[in-house]
Amino acid sequence: MTGFGFSCTGVRADPYAAGPTLVFRLRVTADQDTRVHAMALRCQIRIEPARRGYGPAEAEGLADLFGERSRWGTTLQPVQFAQVSVMVPGFTGETETDLVVPCTYDMDIAATRYFEALRDGEVPLLMLFSGTAFAGDGGFRVEPVPWDREATCRMPVAVWREMVEQHFPGCGWLRLPADLMAELLAYRSRHALASWEATVRALLDAAGPDRPPPPRPGAVQPGAVRPGALRPRLTERTSP
């Protein structure tokens, strides 16, 4: 089998994408005497949170994912970020290609919550590769990309924030159930409010700083970890 290798040489935010998008630059290598006609490559990207340190503010922001810092020895497990595919054009020896990763600012997604909690530094990522290669000098043969091929990437937090700012400048994003959205829309219409910002501010002003809303049945109190909020352990690759 051909000895394939992979490394990540950089990552940037795509300023021209319709939605939040990261572009990872991959270097793909093969045996020097092997002609690779094409490669259908799959890549799983995971966050490796145990590979960096965290300040007090970051630890507070990560509490709903990993619990209190005293528990991080068992809860600081990898978090799935993305699974994408790319067709690598033919090459001999080595080549570079872009791996395009669409992202989301949905705060219900664990990876997004993790990125948002970080203030600076780098995000430790692990890239796991698989796929199919078409290689050979006379004609071609089909062979798998071994499942043990992987690469690490240290993505600057600034790259993520730049990407978010391009599409949500100075804003956040919140997903709500359809029935709650209907109630908010009715409230906005009744009070002739000009924007959603004005609607939310009116509700906050009505609540007052010293009158927090009563907890809903089964609601988790502030600072508590939601049942099932901890990420499952990822001990092996998921099926493509």
mmCIF file of N, CA, C and O in Angstrom, residues 189-223:
data_model
loop_
_atom_site.group_PDB
_atom_site.id
_atom_site.type_symbol
_atom_site.label_atom_id
_atom_site.label_comp_id
_atom_site.label_asym_id
_atom_site.label_seq_id
_atom_site.Cartn_x
_atom_site.Cartn_y
_atom_site.Cartn_z
ATOM 1 N N SER A 189 -45.643 42.747 18.147
ATOM 2 C CA SER A 189 -46.708 43.399 17.380
ATOM 3 C C SER A 189 -47.624 44.212 18.288
ATOM 4 O O SER A 189 -48.012 45.346 17.960
ATOM 5 N N ARG A 190 -47.964 43.653 19.460
ATOM 6 C CA ARG A 190 -48.866 44.361 20.380
ATOM 7 C C ARG A 190 -48.266 45.685 20.848
ATOM 8 O O ARG A 190 -48.977 46.668 21.036
ATOM 9 N N HIS A 191 -46.958 45.699 21.033
ATOM 10 C CA HIS A 191 -46.312 46.894 21.576
ATOM 11 C C HIS A 191 -45.649 47.734 20.486
ATOM 12 O O HIS A 191 -44.958 48.720 20.793
ATOM 13 N N ALA A 192 -45.853 47.362 19.220
ATOM 14 C CA ALA A 192 -45.321 48.129 18.081
ATOM 15 C C ALA A 192 -43.826 48.398 18.233
ATOM 16 O O ALA A 192 -43.350 49.531 18.044
ATOM 17 N N LEU A 193 -43.076 47.351 18.582
ATOM 18 C CA LEU A 193 -41.631 47.484 18.760
ATOM 19 C C LEU A 193 -40.931 47.342 17.410
ATOM 20 O O LEU A 193 -41.294 46.508 16.581
ATOM 21 N N ALA A 194 -39.905 48.167 17.207
ATOM 22 C CA ALA A 194 -39.298 48.275 15.873
ATOM 23 C C ALA A 194 -38.348 47.129 15.527
ATOM 24 O O ALA A 194 -38.097 46.865 14.356
ATOM 25 N N SER A 195 -37.796 46.448 16.522
ATOM 26 C CA SER A 195 -36.800 45.416 16.242
ATOM 27 C C SER A 195 -36.847 44.341 17.315
ATOM 28 O O SER A 195 -37.489 44.508 18.361
ATOM 29 N N TRP A 196 -36.125 43.239 17.045
ATOM 30 C CA TRP A 196 -36.041 42.176 18.044
ATOM 31 C C TRP A 196 -35.223 42.639 19.237
ATOM 32 O O TRP A 196 -35.478 42.227 20.372
ATOM 33 N N GLU A 197 -34.230 43.490 18.995
ATOM 34 C CA GLU A 197 -33.454 44.025 20.119
ATOM 35 C C GLU A 197 -34.353 44.817 21.055
ATOM 36 O O GLU A 197 -34.291 44.665 22.281
ATOM 37 N N ALA A 198 -35.222 45.647 20.485
ATOM 38 C CA ALA A 198 -36.139 46.427 21.303
ATOM 39 C C ALA A 198 -37.115 45.525 22.050
ATOM 40 O O ALA A 198 -37.481 45.810 23.208
ATOM 41 N N THR A 199 -37.502 44.424 21.416
ATOM 42 C CA THR A 199 -38.426 43.486 22.055
ATOM 43 C C THR A 199 -37.796 42.846 23.284
ATOM 44 O O THR A 199 -38.397 42.792 24.366
ATOM 45 N N VAL A 200 -36.576 42.355 23.133
ATOM 46 C CA VAL A 200 -35.896 41.696 24.250
ATOM 47 C C VAL A 200 -35.596 42.698 25.362
ATOM 48 O O VAL A 200 -35.759 42.394 26.549
ATOM 49 N N ARG A 201 -35.186 43.920 24.990
ATOM 50 C CA ARG A 201 -34.903 44.930 26.012
ATOM 51 C C ARG A 201 -36.165 45.297 26.786
ATOM 52 O O ARG A 201 -36.121 45.522 28.009
ATOM 53 N N ALA A 202 -37.288 45.368 26.096
ATOM 54 C CA ALA A 202 -38.539 45.678 26.785
ATOM 55 C C ALA A 202 -38.891 44.594 27.792
ATOM 56 O O ALA A 202 -39.334 44.879 28.912
ATOM 57 N N LEU A 203 -38.679 43.339 27.429
ATOM 58 C CA LEU A 203 -38.961 42.233 28.336
ATOM 59 C C LEU A 203 -38.012 42.259 29.529
ATOM 60 O O LEU A 203 -38.421 42.011 30.672
ATOM 61 N N LEU A 204 -36.727 42.554 29.290
ATOM 62 C CA LEU A 204 -35.760 42.620 30.382
ATOM 63 C C LEU A 204 -36.083 43.783 31.318
ATOM 64 O O LEU A 204 -35.992 43.654 32.547
ATOM 65 N N ASP A 205 -36.464 44.921 30.751
ATOM 66 C CA ASP A 205 -36.819 46.071 31.590
ATOM 67 C C ASP A 205 -38.055 45.772 32.433
ATOM 68 O O ASP A 205 -38.152 46.190 33.598
ATOM 69 N N ALA A 206 -39.008 45.039 31.838
ATOM 70 C CA ALA A 206 -40.224 44.699 32.576
ATOM 71 C C ALA A 206 -39.919 43.753 33.727
ATOM 72 O O ALA A 206 -40.540 43.822 34.793
ATOM 73 N N ALA A 207 -38.944 42.852 33.516
ATOM 74 C CA ALA A 207 -38.581 41.909 34.576
ATOM 75 C C ALA A 207 -37.881 42.620 35.725
ATOM 76 O O ALA A 207 -38.097 42.296 36.894
ATOM 77 N N GLY A 208 -37.041 43.609 35.408
ATOM 78 C CA GLY A 208 -36.334 44.342 36.454
ATOM 79 C C GLY A 208 -35.126 43.567 36.934
ATOM 80 O O GLY A 208 -35.100 42.335 36.930
ATOM 81 N N PRO A 209 -34.083 44.272 37.401
ATOM 82 C CA PRO A 209 -32.848 43.594 37.827
ATOM 83 C C PRO A 209 -33.006 42.747 39.074
ATOM 84 O O PRO A 209 -32.253 41.814 39.287
ATOM 85 N N ASP A 210 -33.978 43.069 39.929
ATOM 86 C CA ASP A 210 -34.131 42.340 41.191
ATOM 87 C C ASP A 210 -35.303 41.373 41.175
ATOM 88 O O ASP A 210 -35.708 40.856 42.206
ATOM 89 N N ARG A 211 -35.863 41.142 39.982
ATOM 90 C CA ARG A 211 -37.009 40.246 39.907
ATOM 91 C C ARG A 211 -36.754 39.175 38.857
ATOM 92 O O ARG A 211 -37.295 39.235 37.754
ATOM 93 N N PRO A 212 -35.887 38.220 39.183
ATOM 94 C CA PRO A 212 -35.634 37.158 38.208
ATOM 95 C C PRO A 212 -36.890 36.332 38.003
ATOM 96 O O PRO A 212 -37.709 36.182 38.916
ATOM 97 N N PRO A 213 -37.099 35.811 36.797
ATOM 98 C CA PRO A 213 -38.295 35.007 36.538
ATOM 99 C C PRO A 213 -38.267 33.740 37.372
ATOM 100 O O PRO A 213 -37.198 33.194 37.666
ATOM 101 N N PRO A 214 -39.437 33.254 37.803
ATOM 102 C CA PRO A 214 -39.473 32.017 38.574
ATOM 103 C C PRO A 214 -38.976 30.854 37.746
ATOM 104 O O PRO A 214 -39.184 30.815 36.529
ATOM 105 N N PRO A 215 -38.268 29.897 38.365
ATOM 106 C CA PRO A 215 -37.760 28.752 37.592
ATOM 107 C C PRO A 215 -38.892 27.906 37.057
ATOM 108 O O PRO A 215 -39.895 27.678 37.729
ATOM 109 N N ARG A 216 -38.738 27.453 35.822
ATOM 110 C CA ARG A 216 -39.710 26.559 35.232
ATOM 111 C C ARG A 216 -39.540 25.164 35.821
ATOM 112 O O ARG A 216 -38.443 24.800 36.260
ATOM 113 N N PRO A 217 -40.586 24.365 35.841
ATOM 114 C CA PRO A 217 -40.465 22.998 36.377
ATOM 115 C C PRO A 217 -39.371 22.225 35.664
ATOM 116 O O PRO A 217 -39.322 22.174 34.432
ATOM 117 N N GLY A 218 -38.469 21.667 36.447
ATOM 118 C CA GLY A 218 -37.390 20.879 35.864
ATOM 119 C C GLY A 218 -36.228 21.693 35.361
ATOM 120 O O GLY A 218 -35.268 21.144 34.836
ATOM 121 N N ALA A 219 -36.297 23.024 35.493
ATOM 122 C CA ALA A 219 -35.211 23.876 35.008
ATOM 123 C C ALA A 219 -33.986 23.720 35.885
ATOM 124 O O ALA A 219 -34.072 23.481 37.085
ATOM 125 N N VAL A 220 -32.803 23.881 35.267
ATOM 126 C CA VAL A 220 -31.545 23.781 35.993
ATOM 127 C C VAL A 220 -31.170 25.157 36.514
ATOM 128 O O VAL A 220 -31.249 26.153 35.800
ATOM 129 N N GLN A 221 -30.780 25.241 37.764
ATOM 130 C CA GLN A 221 -30.423 26.511 38.365
ATOM 131 C C GLN A 221 -29.108 27.018 37.775
ATOM 132 O O GLN A 221 -28.281 26.239 37.318
ATOM 133 N N PRO A 222 -28.889 28.353 37.779
ATOM 134 C CA PRO A 222 -27.642 28.903 37.241
ATOM 135 C C PRO A 222 -26.427 28.287 37.912
ATOM 136 O O PRO A 222 -26.382 28.133 39.126
ATOM 137 N N GLY A 223 -25.435 27.951 37.092
ATOM 138 C CA GLY A 223 -24.202 27.373 37.608
ATOM 139 C C GLY A 223 -24.237 25.863 37.699
ATOM 140 O O GLY A 223 -23.201 25.232 37.901
#
